[in-house]
Coordinates of C-alpha atoms in Angstrom, one line a residue:
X20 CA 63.4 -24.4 40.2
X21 CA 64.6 -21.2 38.3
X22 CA 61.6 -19.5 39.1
X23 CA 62.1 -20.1 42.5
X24 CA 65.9 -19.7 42.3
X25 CA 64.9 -15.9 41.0
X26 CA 62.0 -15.6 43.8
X27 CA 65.7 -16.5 46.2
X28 CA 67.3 -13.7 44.6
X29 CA 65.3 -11.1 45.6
X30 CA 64.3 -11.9 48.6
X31 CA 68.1 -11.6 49.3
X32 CA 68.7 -8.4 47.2
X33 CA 66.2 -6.9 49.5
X34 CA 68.1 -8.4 53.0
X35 CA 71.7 -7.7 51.7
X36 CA 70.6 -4.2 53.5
X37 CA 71.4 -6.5 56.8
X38 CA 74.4 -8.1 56.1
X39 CA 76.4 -5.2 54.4
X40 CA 76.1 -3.7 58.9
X41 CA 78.0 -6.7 59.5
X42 CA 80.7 -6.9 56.2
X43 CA 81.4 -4.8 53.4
X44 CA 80.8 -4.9 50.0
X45 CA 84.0 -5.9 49.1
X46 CA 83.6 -9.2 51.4
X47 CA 80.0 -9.9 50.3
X48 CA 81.4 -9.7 46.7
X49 CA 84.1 -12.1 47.7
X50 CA 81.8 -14.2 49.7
X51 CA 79.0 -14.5 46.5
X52 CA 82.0 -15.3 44.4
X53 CA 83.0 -18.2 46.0
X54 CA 79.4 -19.6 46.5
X55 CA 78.9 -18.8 42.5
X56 CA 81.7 -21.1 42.0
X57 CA 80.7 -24.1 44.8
X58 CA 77.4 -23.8 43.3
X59 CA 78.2 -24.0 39.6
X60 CA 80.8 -26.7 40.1
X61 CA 77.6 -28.9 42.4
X62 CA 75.4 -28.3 39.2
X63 CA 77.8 -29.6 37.2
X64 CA 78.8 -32.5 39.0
X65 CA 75.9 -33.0 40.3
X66 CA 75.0 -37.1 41.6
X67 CA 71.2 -36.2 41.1
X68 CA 68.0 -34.0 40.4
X69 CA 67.8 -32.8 44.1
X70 CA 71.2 -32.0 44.8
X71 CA 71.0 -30.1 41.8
X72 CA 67.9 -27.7 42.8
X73 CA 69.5 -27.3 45.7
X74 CA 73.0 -25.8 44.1
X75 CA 70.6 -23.7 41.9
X76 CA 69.0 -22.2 44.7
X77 CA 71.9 -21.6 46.1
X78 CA 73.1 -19.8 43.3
X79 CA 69.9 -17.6 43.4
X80 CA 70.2 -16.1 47.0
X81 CA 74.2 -15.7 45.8
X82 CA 72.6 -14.0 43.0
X83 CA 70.8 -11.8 44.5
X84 CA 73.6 -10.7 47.4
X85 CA 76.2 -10.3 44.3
X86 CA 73.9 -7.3 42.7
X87 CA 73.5 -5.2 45.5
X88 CA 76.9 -5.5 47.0
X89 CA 78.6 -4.8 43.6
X90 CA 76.1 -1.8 42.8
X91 CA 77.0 -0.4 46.6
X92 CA 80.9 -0.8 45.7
X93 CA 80.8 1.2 42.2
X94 CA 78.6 4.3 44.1
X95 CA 81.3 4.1 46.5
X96 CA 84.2 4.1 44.7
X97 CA 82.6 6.9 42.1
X98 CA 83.9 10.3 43.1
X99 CA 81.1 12.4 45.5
X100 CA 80.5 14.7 42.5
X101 CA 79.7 11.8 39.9
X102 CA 77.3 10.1 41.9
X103 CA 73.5 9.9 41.5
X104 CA 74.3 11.3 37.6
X105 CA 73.1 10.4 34.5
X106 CA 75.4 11.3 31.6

């Protein structure tokens, strides 16, 4: 299950492209934040095995959302002249 909970991940890394036309990255940060939370609280709490993969794999297309909506924000929010710069 975590190898397919990664597989999740970046399969939605590479769709976030899609759903930052429709919110911003601010919103899909909020948004994975609050799925990172139902998820971790259905893993712990969990009844049994299945409902368990399933919050994982939740977790890992939340996972993968969170990364490139909170890399987007930070180039955003850097000043024009600090971007793209190593230092």
């Amino acid at each position: 299950a975590l190898g397919v909970a990664s597989t999740l991940a970046a399969i939605s890394a590479a769709l976030t492209e899609r759903l930052a036309h429709r919110w911003t990255s601010p919103q899909l940060i909020a948004g994975s934040l609050v799925t990172t939370t139902a998820s971790m609280v259905a893993m712990a709490f969990a009844p049994s095995p299945a409902v368990l993969v399933v919050a994982l794999l939740v977790f890992g297309l939340q996972d993968g959302v969170y990364g490139v909506a909170h890399n987007v924000l930070v180039t955003e929010m850097a000043p024009p002249q600090a971007r793209s710069t190593y230092t």
